[in-house]
Amino acid sequence: MYVWVKIVSVLLLTSLMGTWSLQASDRAFNLGNIATSQQVKGWDIDVRPDGVGAPIGSGSVFDGEEVFAEQCASCHGDFGEGVDRWPELVGGEGTLNTHDPLKTTGSYWPYASTMFDYIYRAMPFGVSQSLSYDETYQIVAYLLYMNDIIDDDFVLSDQNIGLIKMPNQDGFLLPDPRPDASTIDGNPCMKNCDVPVKIIGKARDIDVTPED
Amino acid sequence: MKFNRRNLIKSFAALGSVGFSTRVLAQDKPNPNNLPPNLPEWTPDLGAGVDENPYGSPSQFEREVIRRNVPWLTASSQSSVNFTPLQDLEGIITPNGLCFERHHGGVAEINPTDYRLMINGLVDREMIFSLEDLKRFPQVNKFYFLECAANGGMEWKGAQLNGCQYTFGMVHNVQYTGVKLSDLLRETGLKPKAKWVLAEGSDTSGMTRSIPIEKILGDCLIAWAMNGEALRPEQGYPARLVVPGWEGNMWVKWIRRLEFGDKPYMTREETSKYTDLLTDGKARMFTWVMEAKSVITSPSPEKPIHHKGIQQLRGLAWSGNGKIKRVDVSLDGGKNWTTAQLHAPIMAKSLVRFTLPFEWRGEELLIQSRAMDETGYVQPYIQDLQKIRGKNSIYHNNSIATWLVSKSGKVDNVRLG
């Protein structure tokens, strides 16, 4: 009897302790380390459309032209027109609803913040995270200017990057409307279905498949 | 040294294996000396010992079973893609070395000792985990397909690439070992305002995608192993995000950070890319699910028919919305359909193998497969997609493909209309 009581009280105590520790920290496994604010600052480089996360700094169109020529033009062209098959960054307005749409930062990208975020984290291609914040503001200012979004005397900064209105900001549809193109009754036609069976194209004739 | 076949192979290898391999592989006539009643050349001699090949590789006769790319697709091989040779695979598991690759800045090489995963933003505690920490959490082992949203993207306007590998090969299926994010996040806690996660890679492209919190807490994993061994470098070694059923771009490789916020981040990959441009110039955004799809892997352009008589048509089907319920096959361009056999295991958000035996008498065939998933969704025709989305979408082409089997047994990717 005595032993039994003891076991029960131990069980009770441990379960109480368990509840207590969950409430105190919710850490179920006690794994990992608390990150210092300095550690987080070094890796937390993203910038959101409303400007949240934009690092302190600024840059002019004029300075941007120079940095772009040095760091980016070899692939993207002096004016962002793209060299060879490297991506075009400028132009394309009015093409999105045609057979040959040209999606660029100017014609397609909905937010200027994305330009800062992406260029800082990923460009120049193969030398990422090497630009200073000011250089990145300069380049984004230059690209916005080349796309006729800001004037040549504009100075872009952490204060105003969340306020830039991009031409295609309202060009995106949410939420996902699919399934949009299928019978979802689980009962498709099985016999004598009315479908086109004329061959209208052969990949062999296009002849772009790599040969081994 | 005794002259035997193995030494012969070795000396040829020393000279450069290319000529030899093509000769061996091109040899489609058997060598009568190896056939009954003769003693085959590999029988009398000793073969390779256990110390010769500590990490095994496929037979030399399988050298053509490799990932392939389409050089003209991209400007740089570091921001490019190659394709899984689906036509050469059996069952539902993709061998690790054949899983297609898509990188935006090449493969990051990470010493696992230096690996860290940071979790910050709207959490109770901002934390950092080492790989060893991650492996001490409760683990799960799950089979999932991973498909690039652009799989079949070159086929939106018409039949363009003449191969099963090039038109369907941006998909693979492996068993992942990892920790559920719902378990991992018990360590950090979540603030009530946390609605979105930014997942960020540590490669040179700093890959980033926003993911809604319901999905993250639902079935997402941080995985460190595939098919029983550590992730391959090209698949995100030492750790990647697993986002079952959703487009491959979101499965951030070499993952270094998860940031919790109250709004989506609108990264380059979810604005400039992975949005679906419609004919009116508007684009759909956040189209994450990979809808039901199937492909006939044999016969296919790479797997022509060699003999009349019985054939075993083989294929794969998958759905990001759950389990595959049924696959139908047509030999006459979609007029008449027969239900194929599905092979167990049939798992949600995993590839499923189907087969259908048929008799070929040398006539022309137009073969198609049509998948249906447990929601009742039926794989559409390209015309159904084009009617609603136009031809500029690039992504999410899950339409039925047509292989033309000609009288010679040759197989072609064709478009019907």
XYZ file of C-alpha atoms in Angstrom:
629
model
C 0.000 0.000 0.000
C 2.719 2.377 0.998
C 4.706 1.519 -2.139
C 1.676 2.058 -4.321
C 1.027 5.513 -2.881
C 4.611 6.433 -3.440
C 4.500 5.417 -7.104
C 1.314 7.357 -7.671
C 2.712 10.471 -6.107
C 5.875 10.219 -8.157
C 3.792 9.830 -11.309
C 1.662 12.784 -10.287
C 4.680 14.884 -9.586
C 6.386 14.086 -12.882
C 3.256 14.775 -14.866
C 2.809 18.060 -13.040
C 6.411 18.945 -13.730
C 5.874 18.012 -17.329
C 2.928 20.378 -17.621
C 4.807 23.082 -15.862
C 7.828 22.857 -18.133
C 5.613 22.873 -21.237
C 3.917 26.025 -20.076
C 7.163 27.661 -19.148
C 8.936 27.157 -22.442
C 6.950 24.832 -24.686
C 10.259 23.298 -25.649
C 9.385 19.672 -26.011
C 12.862 18.371 -26.748
C 15.324 20.967 -25.499
C 17.282 20.885 -28.739
C 18.994 23.730 -30.580
C 20.258 27.080 -29.354
C 18.726 30.492 -28.911
C 19.874 32.752 -31.763
C 21.434 36.071 -30.800
C 20.092 39.203 -32.463
C 23.465 39.635 -34.110
C 23.292 36.149 -35.653
C 19.797 36.826 -36.949
C 20.795 40.210 -38.359
C 23.547 38.637 -40.441
C 21.225 36.179 -42.177
C 17.890 38.018 -42.187
C 18.350 39.780 -45.524
C 14.863 39.646 -47.020
C 12.879 42.766 -47.936
C 9.087 42.748 -48.082
C 6.798 44.769 -50.407
C 5.900 47.192 -47.603
C 9.585 47.911 -47.078
C 9.902 45.801 -43.923
C 13.443 44.477 -43.796
C 14.917 47.138 -46.083
C 18.388 47.919 -44.728
C 19.323 51.545 -44.016
C 20.840 53.110 -47.106
C 20.133 55.020 -50.308
C 21.213 55.362 -53.913
C 20.707 57.619 -56.926
C 19.957 56.762 -60.536
C 23.147 58.508 -61.575
C 25.397 56.392 -59.347
C 23.428 53.320 -60.309
C 24.297 53.714 -63.977
C 27.969 53.399 -63.131
C 27.673 50.407 -60.796
C 25.398 48.653 -63.257
C 27.885 49.150 -66.096
C 30.624 47.676 -63.940
C 28.851 44.806 -62.257
C 25.894 43.821 -64.395
C 26.199 45.033 -67.983
C 28.460 42.191 -69.135
C 25.449 39.876 -68.929
C 22.411 42.129 -68.867
C 23.661 44.842 -71.295
C 24.377 48.535 -70.573
C 20.693 49.360 -70.687
C 19.368 46.117 -69.254
C 18.561 44.845 -72.743
C 20.301 41.493 -72.126
C 23.438 40.159 -73.823
C 23.039 36.934 -75.830
C 20.720 34.712 -73.809
C 21.181 36.405 -70.432
C 17.933 37.846 -69.080
C 16.543 41.213 -70.196
C 15.776 43.522 -67.292
C 14.201 46.469 -69.123
C 11.311 46.912 -71.554
C 8.376 44.717 -72.472
C 5.557 47.147 -71.579
C 2.402 46.254 -73.446
C 3.580 42.742 -74.367
C 2.062 40.670 -71.574
C -1.182 40.046 -73.457
C 0.511 39.181 -76.759
C 1.833 35.911 -78.206
C 5.362 36.966 -77.327
C 5.291 38.399 -73.817
C 8.481 39.967 -72.448
C 8.563 39.775 -68.666
C 11.072 42.181 -67.124
C 11.482 44.001 -63.832
C 9.645 46.896 -65.516
C 6.871 45.106 -67.374
C 6.124 42.260 -64.980
C 7.562 42.555 -61.462
C 4.891 43.756 -59.020
C 7.175 45.208 -56.331
C 10.401 47.230 -56.246
C 11.259 45.512 -52.953
C 11.689 42.245 -54.846
C 14.327 43.887 -57.055
C 16.317 44.965 -54.009
C 15.861 41.631 -52.275
C 16.820 39.545 -55.308
C 19.714 41.652 -56.573
C 21.275 41.858 -53.122
C 20.914 38.123 -52.432
C 21.655 36.639 -55.854
C 23.512 39.061 -58.142
C 25.994 39.507 -59.725
C 25.513 35.896 -60.813
C 28.167 33.837 -59.034
C 29.322 36.680 -56.722
C 26.199 36.973 -54.617
C 25.886 39.106 -51.482
C 28.918 41.140 -52.506
C 27.154 44.458 -53.221
C 26.823 47.052 -50.464
C 23.325 48.176 -49.488
C 23.939 51.595 -51.059
C 25.144 50.024 -54.306
C 22.026 47.871 -54.365
C 19.769 50.934 -53.907
C 21.724 52.654 -56.701
C 21.245 49.753 -59.117
C 17.538 49.372 -58.332
C 17.106 53.144 -58.836
C 18.839 52.862 -62.210
C 16.648 49.933 -63.316
C 13.476 51.732 -62.168
C 14.571 54.783 -64.147
C 15.380 52.724 -67.264
C 11.870 51.277 -67.014
C 10.334 54.796 -66.829
C 9.077 54.248 -63.290
C 11.015 57.055 -61.549
C 12.671 60.299 -62.720
C 16.416 60.667 -63.170
C 16.810 62.772 -60.000
C 15.133 60.211 -57.732
C 17.028 58.913 -54.705
C 15.842 55.465 -53.616
C 16.176 54.492 -49.956
C 14.875 52.254 -47.193
C 12.351 55.036 -46.486
C 10.674 55.050 -49.912
C 11.275 51.618 -51.474
C 7.978 50.355 -50.015
C 6.101 53.250 -51.678
C 7.148 52.710 -55.309
C 4.146 51.713 -57.432
C 5.173 49.273 -60.156
C 3.248 49.249 -63.467
C 2.160 45.606 -63.107
C 1.409 45.655 -59.377
C -2.245 44.834 -60.027
C -1.448 42.245 -62.681
C -1.613 39.208 -60.410
C -4.625 37.059 -59.559
C -5.314 35.340 -56.246
C -6.280 32.844 -55.031
C -5.483 29.810 -57.184
C -8.719 28.953 -59.053
C -7.756 25.374 -59.899
C -9.123 22.835 -60.590
C -10.163 24.954 -63.541
C -9.930 22.673 -66.568
C -11.032 19.166 -65.838
C -14.006 16.997 -65.234
C -13.963 16.373 -61.495
C -16.889 14.008 -61.447
C -14.551 11.010 -61.566
C -16.457 9.702 -64.533
C -14.662 10.445 -67.807
C -15.745 9.091 -71.202
C -14.578 5.497 -71.822
C -16.089 4.486 -75.213
C -16.483 6.252 -78.557
C -15.364 9.553 -77.060
C -15.628 12.680 -79.172
C -11.992 13.790 -79.317
C -9.771 15.115 -82.125
C -7.407 12.403 -83.371
C -5.723 14.244 -86.253
C -1.965 14.677 -85.852
C -1.305 18.428 -86.068
C 2.311 18.455 -84.922
C 5.299 16.169 -84.430
C 8.237 16.912 -82.160
C 10.455 15.168 -84.726
C 9.642 17.859 -87.293
C 10.501 20.721 -84.911
C 13.914 19.036 -84.550
C 15.168 20.667 -81.334
C 15.636 17.477 -79.308
C 19.285 16.978 -78.264
C 20.983 14.010 -79.939
C 23.037 11.693 -77.790
C 48.357 -12.044 -67.061
C 45.622 -14.259 -68.217
C 43.667 -12.787 -71.062
C 40.085 -12.441 -70.040
C 37.205 -10.151 -70.607
C 37.654 -8.216 -67.420
C 41.228 -7.319 -68.245
C 40.084 -6.373 -71.690
C 37.540 -4.007 -70.221
C 40.184 -2.504 -67.980
C 42.639 -1.847 -70.767
C 39.949 -0.311 -72.910
C 38.945 1.838 -69.967
C 42.513 3.068 -69.686
C 42.436 4.085 -73.334
C 39.268 6.040 -72.760
C 35.990 4.308 -72.364
C 33.916 6.196 -74.898
C 34.578 4.119 -77.985
C 34.244 0.924 -76.046
C 31.036 1.833 -74.337
C 29.287 2.826 -77.523
C 30.429 -0.398 -79.140
C 29.161 -2.482 -76.278
C 25.917 -0.587 -75.956
C 25.340 -0.409 -79.671
C 25.736 -4.161 -79.903
C 22.191 -5.372 -80.276
C 23.065 -8.749 -81.773
C 24.035 -11.360 -79.200
C 27.457 -12.960 -79.365
C 26.750 -16.630 -80.253
C 29.801 -17.753 -78.223
C 27.985 -16.699 -75.062
C 24.768 -18.499 -75.863
C 23.768 -22.082 -75.147
C 25.312 -24.577 -75.478
C 28.594 -22.563 -75.243
C 30.300 -21.471 -72.073
C 29.769 -17.688 -71.693
C 33.000 -15.692 -71.467
C 32.217 -14.394 -67.932
C 31.844 -17.851 -66.417
C 35.342 -19.359 -66.111
C 37.133 -16.325 -64.617
C 36.961 -14.643 -61.250
C 35.085 -11.368 -61.196
C 35.735 -8.174 -59.282
C 36.343 -8.550 -55.555
C 34.552 -6.767 -52.740
C 37.262 -4.132 -52.400
C 37.019 -2.985 -55.997
C 33.940 -0.818 -55.762
C 33.180 0.333 -52.199
C 30.326 2.529 -53.383
C 28.589 0.545 -56.099
C 27.430 1.856 -59.425
C 25.178 0.467 -62.159
C 26.406 -2.107 -64.678
C 28.599 -0.749 -67.464
C 25.857 -1.844 -69.833
C 23.488 0.689 -68.271
C 25.668 3.680 -69.063
C 22.997 5.352 -71.138
C 20.635 5.525 -68.186
C 21.590 9.034 -67.153
C 20.159 12.481 -66.539
C 20.211 14.603 -69.675
C 19.784 18.306 -70.281
C 18.666 20.488 -73.170
C 21.595 22.855 -73.667
C 19.639 25.473 -75.647
C 17.127 25.960 -72.841
C 19.326 28.053 -70.580
C 22.241 30.474 -70.807
C 24.250 28.846 -68.035
C 24.565 25.247 -66.848
C 24.621 26.534 -63.255
C 21.149 27.960 -63.647
C 19.640 25.086 -65.518
C 17.876 21.774 -65.379
C 18.389 18.157 -66.359
C 15.836 15.396 -66.638
C 15.183 12.024 -64.987
C 15.310 9.092 -67.463
C 11.803 7.906 -66.558
C 11.716 5.613 -69.580
C 14.479 3.437 -68.091
C 13.110 3.125 -64.558
C 10.893 0.481 -63.011
C 8.673 0.619 -59.948
C 8.221 3.981 -58.289
C 11.558 4.824 -56.664
C 13.971 7.117 -58.442
C 17.601 6.159 -57.747
C 19.366 9.103 -56.096
C 21.844 9.663 -58.904
C 19.044 9.897 -61.475
C 16.849 12.451 -59.691
C 16.595 15.452 -61.986
C 18.457 18.590 -60.958
C 17.347 22.192 -61.085
C 19.696 24.800 -59.682
C 19.750 28.565 -59.884
C 23.444 28.936 -59.101
C 24.996 25.492 -59.189
C 25.402 22.934 -56.410
C 26.431 24.274 -52.977
C 28.999 22.053 -51.237
C 28.333 22.192 -47.494
C 30.335 20.524 -44.752
C 27.640 19.167 -42.444
C 29.572 20.351 -39.394
C 29.092 23.911 -40.622
C 25.416 23.489 -41.390
C 22.920 25.615 -39.439
C 19.174 26.124 -39.731
C 17.934 29.450 -38.347
C 14.308 30.031 -37.376
C 13.398 33.668 -36.798
C 10.589 36.211 -37.029
C 7.205 35.684 -35.363
C 8.281 32.848 -33.069
C 8.531 32.783 -29.269
C 12.240 32.015 -29.447
C 14.538 32.702 -32.413
C 16.698 29.607 -32.633
C 19.518 27.892 -34.496
C 19.755 24.132 -35.078
C 22.728 22.052 -36.158
C 22.297 18.931 -38.287
C 22.894 16.812 -35.190
C 20.120 18.700 -33.393
C 17.735 18.000 -36.270
C 18.523 14.295 -36.206
C 17.631 14.070 -32.505
C 14.014 15.067 -33.162
C 11.426 12.339 -33.777
C 11.826 11.343 -37.411
C 9.463 10.297 -40.178
C 10.097 8.312 -43.369
C 7.835 9.295 -46.255
C 7.653 8.707 -50.011
C 6.871 11.829 -52.030
C 7.146 12.885 -55.641
C 8.848 16.173 -56.404
C 7.835 17.758 -59.699
C 9.089 21.021 -61.163
C 6.188 23.326 -62.055
C 7.794 23.709 -65.488
C 7.735 19.960 -66.237
C 6.252 19.756 -69.742
C 6.542 23.540 -70.054
C 8.058 23.289 -73.530
C 4.944 21.457 -74.722
C 2.391 24.247 -74.063
C 2.279 25.392 -77.685
C 2.825 22.052 -79.413
C 4.804 18.821 -79.404
C 8.355 20.068 -79.170
C 10.787 17.622 -77.558
C 10.833 14.060 -78.792
C 11.350 12.118 -75.613
C 9.670 10.886 -72.481
C 12.730 12.089 -70.546
C 12.596 15.656 -71.877
C 8.838 16.105 -71.698
C 8.125 14.439 -68.322
C 11.506 13.995 -66.612
C 11.342 16.922 -64.184
C 9.850 14.629 -61.574
C 11.372 12.188 -59.130
C 10.147 10.090 -56.249
C 12.174 9.100 -53.204
C 11.710 8.195 -49.568
C 12.642 11.111 -47.328
C 13.860 10.886 -43.766
C 13.392 14.034 -41.761
C 11.666 15.933 -39.006
C 8.153 17.279 -39.280
C 8.125 21.053 -39.051
C 5.224 20.780 -36.631
C 7.628 18.975 -34.267
C 10.567 21.278 -34.894
C 8.433 24.350 -34.242
C 7.494 23.084 -30.800
C 10.992 24.204 -29.825
C 10.611 27.761 -31.127
C 6.893 28.270 -30.479
C 4.846 30.409 -32.864
C 3.305 33.835 -32.358
C -0.430 33.948 -33.167
C 0.206 36.489 -35.939
C 2.512 34.120 -37.850
C 0.742 33.315 -41.121
C 3.553 32.878 -43.657
C 6.995 31.330 -43.768
C 9.891 32.483 -45.861
C 12.082 29.481 -46.678
C 15.602 30.455 -47.699
C 18.448 28.445 -49.195
C 22.136 28.996 -48.541
C 23.296 28.481 -52.124
C 24.533 31.404 -54.228
C 21.001 32.069 -55.521
C 19.673 32.434 -51.964
C 16.514 30.675 -53.165
C 13.457 32.005 -51.322
C 9.767 31.127 -51.323
C 6.780 32.099 -49.152
C 4.682 29.218 -47.832
C 1.423 29.522 -45.860
C 1.648 28.318 -42.285
C -1.127 25.717 -42.654
C 1.008 23.846 -45.186
C 4.154 24.165 -43.090
C 2.392 22.738 -40.024
C 0.500 20.223 -42.165
C 2.961 17.874 -43.842
C 6.220 19.751 -44.504
C 9.538 18.256 -43.409
C 13.146 19.211 -43.068
C 14.791 16.152 -44.645
C 18.398 15.027 -44.449
C 18.149 11.676 -46.198
C 16.696 10.253 -49.405
C 16.288 6.576 -50.224
C 18.187 5.608 -47.116
C 21.327 7.691 -47.548
C 22.267 11.313 -46.986
C 20.758 13.753 -49.482
C 22.870 14.112 -52.589
C 24.634 17.498 -52.858
C 22.520 18.360 -55.898
C 19.368 17.643 -53.880
C 20.270 19.999 -51.044
C 22.800 18.208 -48.838
C 22.813 18.287 -45.886
C 19.160 19.394 -45.481
C 16.233 20.503 -47.618
C 12.613 21.453 -47.247
C 9.996 18.885 -48.326
C 6.653 20.377 -49.410
C 4.575 17.327 -50.433
C 2.441 17.682 -53.555
C 3.528 21.269 -54.235
C 5.787 22.612 -56.977
C 9.449 21.639 -56.708
C 10.759 25.200 -56.552
C 9.314 25.508 -53.037
C 11.316 22.529 -51.735
C 14.223 24.813 -50.861
C 17.545 22.976 -50.961
C 20.537 23.695 -48.711
C 17.956 25.335 -46.450
C 19.413 27.790 -43.976
C 16.493 29.810 -42.647
C 12.768 29.856 -41.970
C 11.345 33.278 -41.178
C 7.801 33.603 -39.865
C 5.774 36.680 -40.807
C 2.225 37.954 -41.172
C 2.355 38.469 -44.977
C 3.910 36.770 -47.990
C 7.339 38.034 -48.994
C 6.794 38.279 -52.774
C 10.209 36.910 -53.697
C 11.526 36.874 -57.253
C 10.681 33.169 -57.560
C 6.993 33.762 -56.800
C 6.545 36.934 -58.885
C 8.904 37.017 -61.879
C 8.870 33.196 -62.045
C 6.349 30.517 -61.073
C 3.381 32.743 -61.943
C 1.087 31.713 -64.782
C 0.568 34.373 -67.450
C -2.906 34.251 -69.043
C -3.944 35.597 -72.451
C -5.272 38.893 -71.076
C -1.859 39.728 -69.594
C -2.882 38.980 -66.008
C -1.014 36.242 -64.189
C -2.026 33.734 -61.570
C 0.106 33.788 -58.459
C 0.660 31.193 -55.709
C -0.444 28.221 -57.808
C 1.316 25.664 -55.658
C -0.368 22.276 -56.109
C 0.829 19.869 -58.793
C -2.407 18.440 -60.174
C -2.885 14.825 -61.275
C -0.753 13.677 -64.193
C 0.506 10.520 -65.850
C 2.946 9.400 -68.523
C 3.502 6.243 -70.518
C 7.182 5.461 -70.018
C 7.206 2.491 -72.404
C 6.491 2.432 -75.295
C 7.815 5.987 -75.640
C 10.097 7.815 -78.083
C 13.109 6.282 -76.289
C 11.467 2.860 -76.012
C 10.257 1.795 -79.445
C 8.509 -1.540 -79.958
C 10.796 -4.250 -81.341
C 8.483 -7.223 -81.661
C 4.923 -7.880 -82.662
C 2.714 -9.670 -80.164
C 2.359 -9.128 -76.446
C 3.583 -5.789 -75.012
C 3.654 -4.527 -71.428
C 2.714 -0.886 -71.523
C 4.212 0.827 -68.454
C 3.716 4.219 -66.911
C 3.683 6.469 -63.883
C 0.924 8.574 -62.342
C 0.870 11.070 -59.470
C -1.224 13.758 -57.842
C -0.377 16.571 -55.444
C -3.933 16.339 -54.121
C -3.709 12.833 -52.703
C -3.784 9.262 -53.978
C -4.130 8.145 -57.569
C -7.425 6.302 -57.880
C -7.336 5.103 -61.476
C -5.371 5.349 -64.709
C -6.971 4.734 -68.091
C -5.028 4.001 -71.264
C -6.097 4.597 -74.861
C -4.445 3.108 -77.948
C -6.567 5.063 -80.438
C -5.937 8.685 -79.510
C -8.515 8.943 -76.741
C -11.608 7.473 -78.408
C -11.676 4.311 -76.316
C -10.104 3.689 -72.942
C -9.124 0.682 -70.832
C -8.358 0.887 -67.129
C -4.770 -0.065 -66.350
C -3.524 -2.045 -63.383
C -2.153 0.038 -60.482
C 0.694 -1.553 -58.554
C 0.930 -1.309 -54.767
C 2.043 0.626 -52.841
C -0.378 3.400 -53.776
C 0.576 6.326 -51.558
C -0.665 9.898 -51.463
C 1.577 12.437 -53.232
C 3.846 9.666 -54.493
C 4.404 8.198 -57.943
C 2.294 5.147 -58.694
C 3.237 2.499 -61.274
C 0.670 1.283 -63.785
C 0.858 -1.372 -66.463
C -1.387 -2.647 -69.218
C -0.620 -5.619 -71.437
C -1.679 -5.285 -75.078
C -1.250 -7.112 -78.355
C 0.520 -5.283 -81.194
C -0.002 -6.496 -84.758
C 2.113 -3.817 -86.392
C -0.608 -1.223 -86.783
C -0.282 2.509 -86.064
C -1.282 3.485 -82.507
C -1.909 6.772 -80.732
C -1.272 5.953 -77.084
C -2.363 8.100 -74.161
C -2.750 7.730 -70.404
C -5.229 9.594 -68.222
C -4.879 9.747 -64.441
C -7.667 10.255 -61.930
C -7.043 11.030 -58.256
C -9.073 10.400 -55.132
C -10.759 13.821 -55.398
C -12.326 12.657 -58.690
C -10.088 15.017 -60.678
C -9.344 13.723 -64.178
C -6.146 14.637 -66.050
C -7.125 17.119 -68.789
C -6.220 17.558 -72.463
C -3.920 20.426 -73.415
C -6.853 22.031 -75.250
C -8.807 22.155 -71.973
C -5.914 23.984 -70.348
C -5.316 26.300 -73.305
C -8.982 27.303 -73.448
C -8.729 28.735 -69.936
C -5.077 29.650 -69.574
C -3.896 30.384 -73.123
C -0.465 29.270 -74.300
C 1.892 31.508 -72.323
C 1.631 29.769 -68.966
C 4.937 27.797 -69.034
C 4.062 26.140 -65.691
C 1.533 23.521 -64.592
C 1.059 21.642 -67.855
C -0.389 18.373 -66.554
C -2.127 17.468 -69.804
C -2.403 14.088 -71.507
C 0.465 13.421 -73.930
C 0.172 11.388 -77.117
C 2.817 8.953 -78.387
C 2.426 7.857 -82.006
C 3.557 4.255 -82.534
C 4.273 3.868 -86.242
C 4.163 0.645 -88.221
C 7.907 0.160 -87.788
C 7.527 0.321 -84.018
C 9.188 3.746 -83.811
C 7.524 6.097 -81.315
C 7.017 9.863 -81.646
C 5.743 12.669 -79.433
C 2.823 14.166 -81.378
C 0.061 16.699 -80.812
C -3.510 15.876 -81.802
C -6.032 18.563 -82.767
